[in-house]
PDB file of C-alpha atoms in Angstrom:
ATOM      1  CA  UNK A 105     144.832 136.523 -46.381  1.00  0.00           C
ATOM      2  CA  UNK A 106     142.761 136.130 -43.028  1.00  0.00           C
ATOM      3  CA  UNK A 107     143.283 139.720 -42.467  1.00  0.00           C
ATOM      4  CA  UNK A 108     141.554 140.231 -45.544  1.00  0.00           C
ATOM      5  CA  UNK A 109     138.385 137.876 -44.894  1.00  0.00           C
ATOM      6  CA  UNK A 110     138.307 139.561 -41.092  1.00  0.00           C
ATOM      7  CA  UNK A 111     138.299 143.086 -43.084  1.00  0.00           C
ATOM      8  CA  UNK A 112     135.585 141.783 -45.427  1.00  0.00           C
ATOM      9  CA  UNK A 113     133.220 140.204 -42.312  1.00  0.00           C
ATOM     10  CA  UNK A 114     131.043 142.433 -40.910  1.00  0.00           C
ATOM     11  CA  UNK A 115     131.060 143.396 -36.978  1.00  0.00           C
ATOM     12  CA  UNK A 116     128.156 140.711 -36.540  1.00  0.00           C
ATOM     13  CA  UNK A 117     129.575 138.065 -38.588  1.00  0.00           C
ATOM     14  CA  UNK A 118     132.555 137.910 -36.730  1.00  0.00           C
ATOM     15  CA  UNK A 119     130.758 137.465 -33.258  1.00  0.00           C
ATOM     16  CA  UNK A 120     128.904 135.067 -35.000  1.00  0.00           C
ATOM     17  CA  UNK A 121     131.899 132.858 -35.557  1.00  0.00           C
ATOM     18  CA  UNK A 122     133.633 133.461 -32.485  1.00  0.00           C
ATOM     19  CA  UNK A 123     130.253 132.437 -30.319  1.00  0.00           C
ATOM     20  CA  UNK A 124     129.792 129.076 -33.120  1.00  0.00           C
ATOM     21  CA  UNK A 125     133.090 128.313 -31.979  1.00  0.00           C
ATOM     22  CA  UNK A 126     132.878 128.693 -28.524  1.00  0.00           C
ATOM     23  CA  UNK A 127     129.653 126.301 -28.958  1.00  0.00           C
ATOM     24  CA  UNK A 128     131.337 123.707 -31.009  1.00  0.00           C
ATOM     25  CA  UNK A 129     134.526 123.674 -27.760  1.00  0.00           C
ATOM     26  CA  UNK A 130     132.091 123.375 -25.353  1.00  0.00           C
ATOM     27  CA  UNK A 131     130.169 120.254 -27.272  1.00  0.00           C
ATOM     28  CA  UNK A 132     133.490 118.915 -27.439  1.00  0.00           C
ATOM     29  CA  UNK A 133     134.581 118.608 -24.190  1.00  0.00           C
ATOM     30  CA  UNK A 134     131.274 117.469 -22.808  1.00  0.00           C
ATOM     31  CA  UNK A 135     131.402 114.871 -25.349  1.00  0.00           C
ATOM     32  CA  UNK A 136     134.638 113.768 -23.983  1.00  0.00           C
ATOM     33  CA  UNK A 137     132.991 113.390 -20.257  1.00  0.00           C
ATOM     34  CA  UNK A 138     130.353 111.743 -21.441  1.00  0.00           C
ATOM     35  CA  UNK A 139     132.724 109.214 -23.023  1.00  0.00           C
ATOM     36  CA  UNK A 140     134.952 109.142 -20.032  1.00  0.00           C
ATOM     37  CA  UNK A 141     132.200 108.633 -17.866  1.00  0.00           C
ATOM     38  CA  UNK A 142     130.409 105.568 -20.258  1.00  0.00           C
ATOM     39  CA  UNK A 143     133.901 104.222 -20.403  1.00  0.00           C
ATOM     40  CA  UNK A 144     135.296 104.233 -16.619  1.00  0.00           C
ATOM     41  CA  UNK A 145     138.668 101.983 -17.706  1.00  0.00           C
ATOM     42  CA  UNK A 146     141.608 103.860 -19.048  1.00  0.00           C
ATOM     43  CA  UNK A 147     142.732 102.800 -22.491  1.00  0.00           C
ATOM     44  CA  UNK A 148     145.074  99.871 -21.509  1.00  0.00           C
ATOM     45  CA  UNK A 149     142.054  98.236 -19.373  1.00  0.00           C
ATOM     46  CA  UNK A 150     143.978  98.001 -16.329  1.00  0.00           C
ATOM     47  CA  UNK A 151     142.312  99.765 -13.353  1.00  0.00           C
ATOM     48  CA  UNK A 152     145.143 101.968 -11.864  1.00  0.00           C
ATOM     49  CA  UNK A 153     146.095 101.317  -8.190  1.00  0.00           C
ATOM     50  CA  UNK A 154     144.646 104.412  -6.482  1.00  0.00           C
ATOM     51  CA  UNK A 155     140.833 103.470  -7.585  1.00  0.00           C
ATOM     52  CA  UNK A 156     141.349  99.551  -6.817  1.00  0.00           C
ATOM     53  CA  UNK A 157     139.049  98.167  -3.994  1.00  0.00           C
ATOM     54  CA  UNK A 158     141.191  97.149  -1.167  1.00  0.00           C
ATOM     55  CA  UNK A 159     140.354  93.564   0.374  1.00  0.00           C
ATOM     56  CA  UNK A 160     138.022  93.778   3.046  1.00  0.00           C
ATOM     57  CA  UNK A 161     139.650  92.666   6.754  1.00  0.00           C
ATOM     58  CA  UNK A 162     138.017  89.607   7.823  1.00  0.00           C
ATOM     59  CA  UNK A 163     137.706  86.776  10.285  1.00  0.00           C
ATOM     60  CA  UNK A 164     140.225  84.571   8.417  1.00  0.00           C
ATOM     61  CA  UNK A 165     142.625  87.436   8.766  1.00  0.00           C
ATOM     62  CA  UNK A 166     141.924  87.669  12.331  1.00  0.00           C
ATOM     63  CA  UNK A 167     142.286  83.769  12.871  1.00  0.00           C
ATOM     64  CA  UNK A 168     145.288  83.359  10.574  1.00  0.00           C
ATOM     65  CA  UNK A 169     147.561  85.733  12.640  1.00  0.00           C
ATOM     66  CA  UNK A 170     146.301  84.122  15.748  1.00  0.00           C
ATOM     67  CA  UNK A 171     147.077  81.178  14.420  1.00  0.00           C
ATOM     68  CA  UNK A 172     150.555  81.982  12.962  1.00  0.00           C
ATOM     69  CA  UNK A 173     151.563  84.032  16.659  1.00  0.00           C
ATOM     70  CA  UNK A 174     150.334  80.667  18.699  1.00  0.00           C
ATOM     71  CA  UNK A 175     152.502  78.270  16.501  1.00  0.00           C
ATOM     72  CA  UNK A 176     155.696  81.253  16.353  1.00  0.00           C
ATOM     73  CA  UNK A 177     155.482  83.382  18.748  1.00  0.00           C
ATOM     74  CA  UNK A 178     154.161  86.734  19.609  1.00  0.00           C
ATOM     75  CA  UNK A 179     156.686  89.027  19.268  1.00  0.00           C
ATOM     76  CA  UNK A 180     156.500  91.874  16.732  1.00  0.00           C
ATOM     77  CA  UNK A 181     158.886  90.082  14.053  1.00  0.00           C
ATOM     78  CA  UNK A 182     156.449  87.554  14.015  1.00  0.00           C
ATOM     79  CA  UNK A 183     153.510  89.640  13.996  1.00  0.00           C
ATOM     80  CA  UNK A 184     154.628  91.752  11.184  1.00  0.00           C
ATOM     81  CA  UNK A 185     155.703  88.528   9.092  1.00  0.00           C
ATOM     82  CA  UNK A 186     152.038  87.071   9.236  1.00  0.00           C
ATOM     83  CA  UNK A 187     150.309  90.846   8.058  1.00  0.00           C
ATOM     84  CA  UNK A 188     153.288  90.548   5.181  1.00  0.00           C
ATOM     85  CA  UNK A 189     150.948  87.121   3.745  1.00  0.00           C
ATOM     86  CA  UNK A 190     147.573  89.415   3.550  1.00  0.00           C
ATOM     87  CA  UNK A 191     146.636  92.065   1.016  1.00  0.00           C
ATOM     88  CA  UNK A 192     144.663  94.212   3.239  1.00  0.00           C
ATOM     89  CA  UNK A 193     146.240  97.368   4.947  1.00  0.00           C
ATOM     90  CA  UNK A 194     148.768  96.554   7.537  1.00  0.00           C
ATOM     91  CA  UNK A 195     147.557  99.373  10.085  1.00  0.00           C
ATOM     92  CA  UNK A 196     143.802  98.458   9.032  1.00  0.00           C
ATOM     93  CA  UNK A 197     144.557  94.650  10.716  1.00  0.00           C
ATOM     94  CA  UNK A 198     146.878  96.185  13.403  1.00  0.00           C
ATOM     95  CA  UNK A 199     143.963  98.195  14.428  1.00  0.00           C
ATOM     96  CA  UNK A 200     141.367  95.371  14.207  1.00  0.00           C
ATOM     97  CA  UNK A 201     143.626  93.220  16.315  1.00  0.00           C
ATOM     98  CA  UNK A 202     144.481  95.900  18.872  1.00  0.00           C
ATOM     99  CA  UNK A 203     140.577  96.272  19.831  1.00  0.00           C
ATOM    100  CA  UNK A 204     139.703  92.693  20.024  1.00  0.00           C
ATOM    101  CA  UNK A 205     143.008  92.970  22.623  1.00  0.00           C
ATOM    102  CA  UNK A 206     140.866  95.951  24.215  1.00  0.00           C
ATOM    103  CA  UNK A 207     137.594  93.826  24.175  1.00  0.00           C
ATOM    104  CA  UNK A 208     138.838  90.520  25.713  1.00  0.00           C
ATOM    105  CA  UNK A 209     140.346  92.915  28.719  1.00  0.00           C
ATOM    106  CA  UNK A 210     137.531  94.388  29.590  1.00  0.00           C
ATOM    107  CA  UNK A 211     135.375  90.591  29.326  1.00  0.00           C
ATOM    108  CA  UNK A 212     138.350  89.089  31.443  1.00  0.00           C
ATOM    109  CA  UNK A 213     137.881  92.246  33.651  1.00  0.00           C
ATOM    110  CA  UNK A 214     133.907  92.028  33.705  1.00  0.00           C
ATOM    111  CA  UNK A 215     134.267  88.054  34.563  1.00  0.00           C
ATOM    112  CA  UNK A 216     136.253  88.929  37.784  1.00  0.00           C
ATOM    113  CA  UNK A 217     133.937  91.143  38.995  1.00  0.00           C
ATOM    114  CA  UNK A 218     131.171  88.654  38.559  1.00  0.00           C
ATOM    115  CA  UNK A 219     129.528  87.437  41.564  1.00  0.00           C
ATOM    116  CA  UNK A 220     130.244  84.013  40.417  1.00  0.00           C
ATOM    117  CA  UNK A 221     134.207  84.736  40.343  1.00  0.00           C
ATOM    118  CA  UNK A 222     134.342  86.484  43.456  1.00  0.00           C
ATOM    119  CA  UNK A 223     132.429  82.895  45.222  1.00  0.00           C
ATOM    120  CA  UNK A 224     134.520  80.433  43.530  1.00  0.00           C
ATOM    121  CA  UNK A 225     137.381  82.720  44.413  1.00  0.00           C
ATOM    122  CA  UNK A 226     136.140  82.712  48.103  1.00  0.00           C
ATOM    123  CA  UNK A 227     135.917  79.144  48.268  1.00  0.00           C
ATOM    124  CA  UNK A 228     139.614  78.350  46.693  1.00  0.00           C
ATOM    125  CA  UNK A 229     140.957  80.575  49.779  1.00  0.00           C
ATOM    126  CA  UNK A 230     139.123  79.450  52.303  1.00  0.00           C
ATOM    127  CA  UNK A 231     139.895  75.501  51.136  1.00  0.00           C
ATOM    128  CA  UNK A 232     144.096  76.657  51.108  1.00  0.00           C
ATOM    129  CA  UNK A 233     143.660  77.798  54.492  1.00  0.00           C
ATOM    130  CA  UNK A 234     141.982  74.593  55.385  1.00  0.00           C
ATOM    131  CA  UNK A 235     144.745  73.106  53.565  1.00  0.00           C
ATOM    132  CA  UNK A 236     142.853  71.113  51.747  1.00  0.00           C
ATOM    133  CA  UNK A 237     144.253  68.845  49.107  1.00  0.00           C
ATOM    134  CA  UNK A 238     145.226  71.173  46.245  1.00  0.00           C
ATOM    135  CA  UNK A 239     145.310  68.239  43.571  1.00  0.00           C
ATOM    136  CA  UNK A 240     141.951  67.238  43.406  1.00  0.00           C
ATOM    137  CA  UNK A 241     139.056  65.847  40.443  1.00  0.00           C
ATOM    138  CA  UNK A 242     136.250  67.959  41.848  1.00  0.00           C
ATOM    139  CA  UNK A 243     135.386  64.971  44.622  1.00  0.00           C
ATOM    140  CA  UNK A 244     133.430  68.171  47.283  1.00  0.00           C
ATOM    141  CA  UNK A 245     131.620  69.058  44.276  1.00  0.00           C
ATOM    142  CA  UNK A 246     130.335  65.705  42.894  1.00  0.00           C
ATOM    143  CA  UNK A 247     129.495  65.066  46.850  1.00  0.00           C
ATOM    144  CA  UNK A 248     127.465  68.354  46.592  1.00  0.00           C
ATOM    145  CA  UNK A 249     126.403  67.491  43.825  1.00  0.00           C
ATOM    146  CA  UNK A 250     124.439  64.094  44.358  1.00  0.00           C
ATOM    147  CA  UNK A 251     123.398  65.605  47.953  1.00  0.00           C
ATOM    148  CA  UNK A 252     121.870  68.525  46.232  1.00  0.00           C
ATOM    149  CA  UNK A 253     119.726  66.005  43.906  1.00  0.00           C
ATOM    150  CA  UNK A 254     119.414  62.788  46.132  1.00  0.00           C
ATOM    151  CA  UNK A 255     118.541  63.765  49.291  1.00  0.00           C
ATOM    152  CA  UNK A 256     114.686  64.695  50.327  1.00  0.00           C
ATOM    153  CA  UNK A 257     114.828  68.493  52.190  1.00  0.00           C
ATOM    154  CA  UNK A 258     111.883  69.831  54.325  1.00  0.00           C
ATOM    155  CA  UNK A 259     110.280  72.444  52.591  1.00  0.00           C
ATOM    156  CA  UNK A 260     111.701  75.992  52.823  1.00  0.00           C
ATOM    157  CA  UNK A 261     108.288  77.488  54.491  1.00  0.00           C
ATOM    158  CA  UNK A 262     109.216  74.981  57.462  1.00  0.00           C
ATOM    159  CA  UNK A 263     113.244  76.367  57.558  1.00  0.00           C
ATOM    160  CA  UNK A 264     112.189  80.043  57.488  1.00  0.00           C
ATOM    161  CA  UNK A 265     112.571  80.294  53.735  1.00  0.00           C
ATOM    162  CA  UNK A 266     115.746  78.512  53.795  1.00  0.00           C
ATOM    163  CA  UNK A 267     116.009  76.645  50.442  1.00  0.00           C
ATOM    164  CA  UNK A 268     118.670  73.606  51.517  1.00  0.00           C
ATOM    165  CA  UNK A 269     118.768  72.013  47.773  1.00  0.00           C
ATOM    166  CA  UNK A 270     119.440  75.584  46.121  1.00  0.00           C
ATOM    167  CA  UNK A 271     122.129  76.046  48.606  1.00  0.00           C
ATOM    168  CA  UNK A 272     123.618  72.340  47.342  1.00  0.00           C
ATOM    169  CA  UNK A 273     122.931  73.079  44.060  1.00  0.00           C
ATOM    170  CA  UNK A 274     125.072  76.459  44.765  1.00  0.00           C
ATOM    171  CA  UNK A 275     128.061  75.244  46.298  1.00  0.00           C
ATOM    172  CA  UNK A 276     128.119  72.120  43.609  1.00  0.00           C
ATOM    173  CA  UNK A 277     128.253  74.402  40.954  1.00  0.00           C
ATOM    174  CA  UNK A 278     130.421  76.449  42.316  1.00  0.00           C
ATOM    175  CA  UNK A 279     132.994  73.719  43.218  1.00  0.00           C
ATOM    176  CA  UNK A 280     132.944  72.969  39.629  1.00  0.00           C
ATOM    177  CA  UNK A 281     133.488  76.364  38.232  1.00  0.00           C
ATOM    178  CA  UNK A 282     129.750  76.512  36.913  1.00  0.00           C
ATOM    179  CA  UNK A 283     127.586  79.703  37.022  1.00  0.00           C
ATOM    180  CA  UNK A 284     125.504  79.604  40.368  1.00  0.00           C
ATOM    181  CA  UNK A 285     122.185  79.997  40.918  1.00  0.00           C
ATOM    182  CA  UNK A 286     120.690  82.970  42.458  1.00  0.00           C
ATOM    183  CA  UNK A 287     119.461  82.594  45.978  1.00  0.00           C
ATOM    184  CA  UNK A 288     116.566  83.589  47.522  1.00  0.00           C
ATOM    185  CA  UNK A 289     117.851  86.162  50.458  1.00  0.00           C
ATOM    186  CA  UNK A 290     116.860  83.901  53.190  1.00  0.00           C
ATOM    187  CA  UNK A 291     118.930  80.810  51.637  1.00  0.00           C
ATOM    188  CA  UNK A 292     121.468  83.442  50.963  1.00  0.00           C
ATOM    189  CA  UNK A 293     121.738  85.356  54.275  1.00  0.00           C
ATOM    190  CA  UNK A 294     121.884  81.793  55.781  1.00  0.00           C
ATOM    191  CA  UNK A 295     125.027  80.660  53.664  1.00  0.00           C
ATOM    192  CA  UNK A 296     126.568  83.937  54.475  1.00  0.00           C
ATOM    193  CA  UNK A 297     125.699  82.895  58.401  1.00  0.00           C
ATOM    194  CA  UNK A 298     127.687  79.370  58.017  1.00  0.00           C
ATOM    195  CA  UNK A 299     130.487  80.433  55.598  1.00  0.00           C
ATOM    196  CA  UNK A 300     131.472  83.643  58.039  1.00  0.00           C
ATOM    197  CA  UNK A 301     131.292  80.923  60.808  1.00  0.00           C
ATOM    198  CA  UNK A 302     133.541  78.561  59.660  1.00  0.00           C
ATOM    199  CA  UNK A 303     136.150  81.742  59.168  1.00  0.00           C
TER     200      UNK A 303
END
């Protein structure tokens, strides 16, 4: 029977309903994006695992691991048994953890080549050759200390530009593992004088 209704459509006719239907498919599937795209969620409502936003890494993941190697241990087992609690990626936290090993390195590295390091370092040899007392609550440095802000000093235009109390106030400090302040070069060259003597 269709063979009869194709025989009895003209030429034109039939491209007509071959191009209508070609319309009404194409309708029909951009209807269907359109939908799909209104409607993100499958039919059961449940996002599926691939699209799901992964936990961002934190500071509380960061301190809870610390936390959990400092009271365990820091050996892998323990390592990986602390990432196990978490939700977020396993190499995402061994990654974050890894720099912030990187980053204190190169701070404990920076600190001992700080002029203040390399001082107090100076002073700590030069007091075991002395053999000086190794057991000790800071007694030089509260001396220092309370000469540094008790005694009266000439003024440094009458020493040459030799500063006496910033020289105090430096060895003080450094004694008690303080940051020391900068020197003038004529206070400085003249501590260099007196430490290289007593050498």
């Amino acid at each position: 029977m269709m063979d009869d209704i194709k025989i009895e459509l003209s030429n034109g006719e039939c491209d007509e309903i071959a191009n209508c239907n070609t319309i009404s498919q194409t309708e029909s599937i951009h209807q269907n994006k359109v939908e799909t795209i209104d409607n993100p969620l499958p039919a059961n409502g449940c996002i599926p695992k691939s699209k799901r936003k992964r936990p961002l890494l934190n500071q509380y993941h960061k301190h809870m691991v610390l936390e959990h190697m400092i009271n365990c241990g820091c050996d892998v087992e323990n390592l990986l048994s602390a990432i196990r609690n978490f939700k977020v990626p396993k190499e995402e936290l061994l990654r974050q953890l890894n720099s912030s090993v990187k980053e204190a390195e190169d701070y404990v590295y920076q600190e001992c080549d700080s002029l203040s390091f390399q001082n107090i370092t100076a002073w700590l040899e030069y007091l075991k050759k002395i053999k000086a007392p190794e057991h000790c609550h800071y007694e030089l440095g509260v001396v220092l200390n309370a000469i540094a802000n008790n005694e009266s000093y000439p003024h440094p235009a009458e020493l040459n530009g030799i500063d006496l109390k910033a020289i105090y106030t430096f060895l003080s400090n450094s004694l008690f593992g303080l940051p020391q302040p900068r020197l003038d070069s004529a206070s400085s060259a003249f501590l260099i004088d007196e430490f290289e003597s007593t050498t």
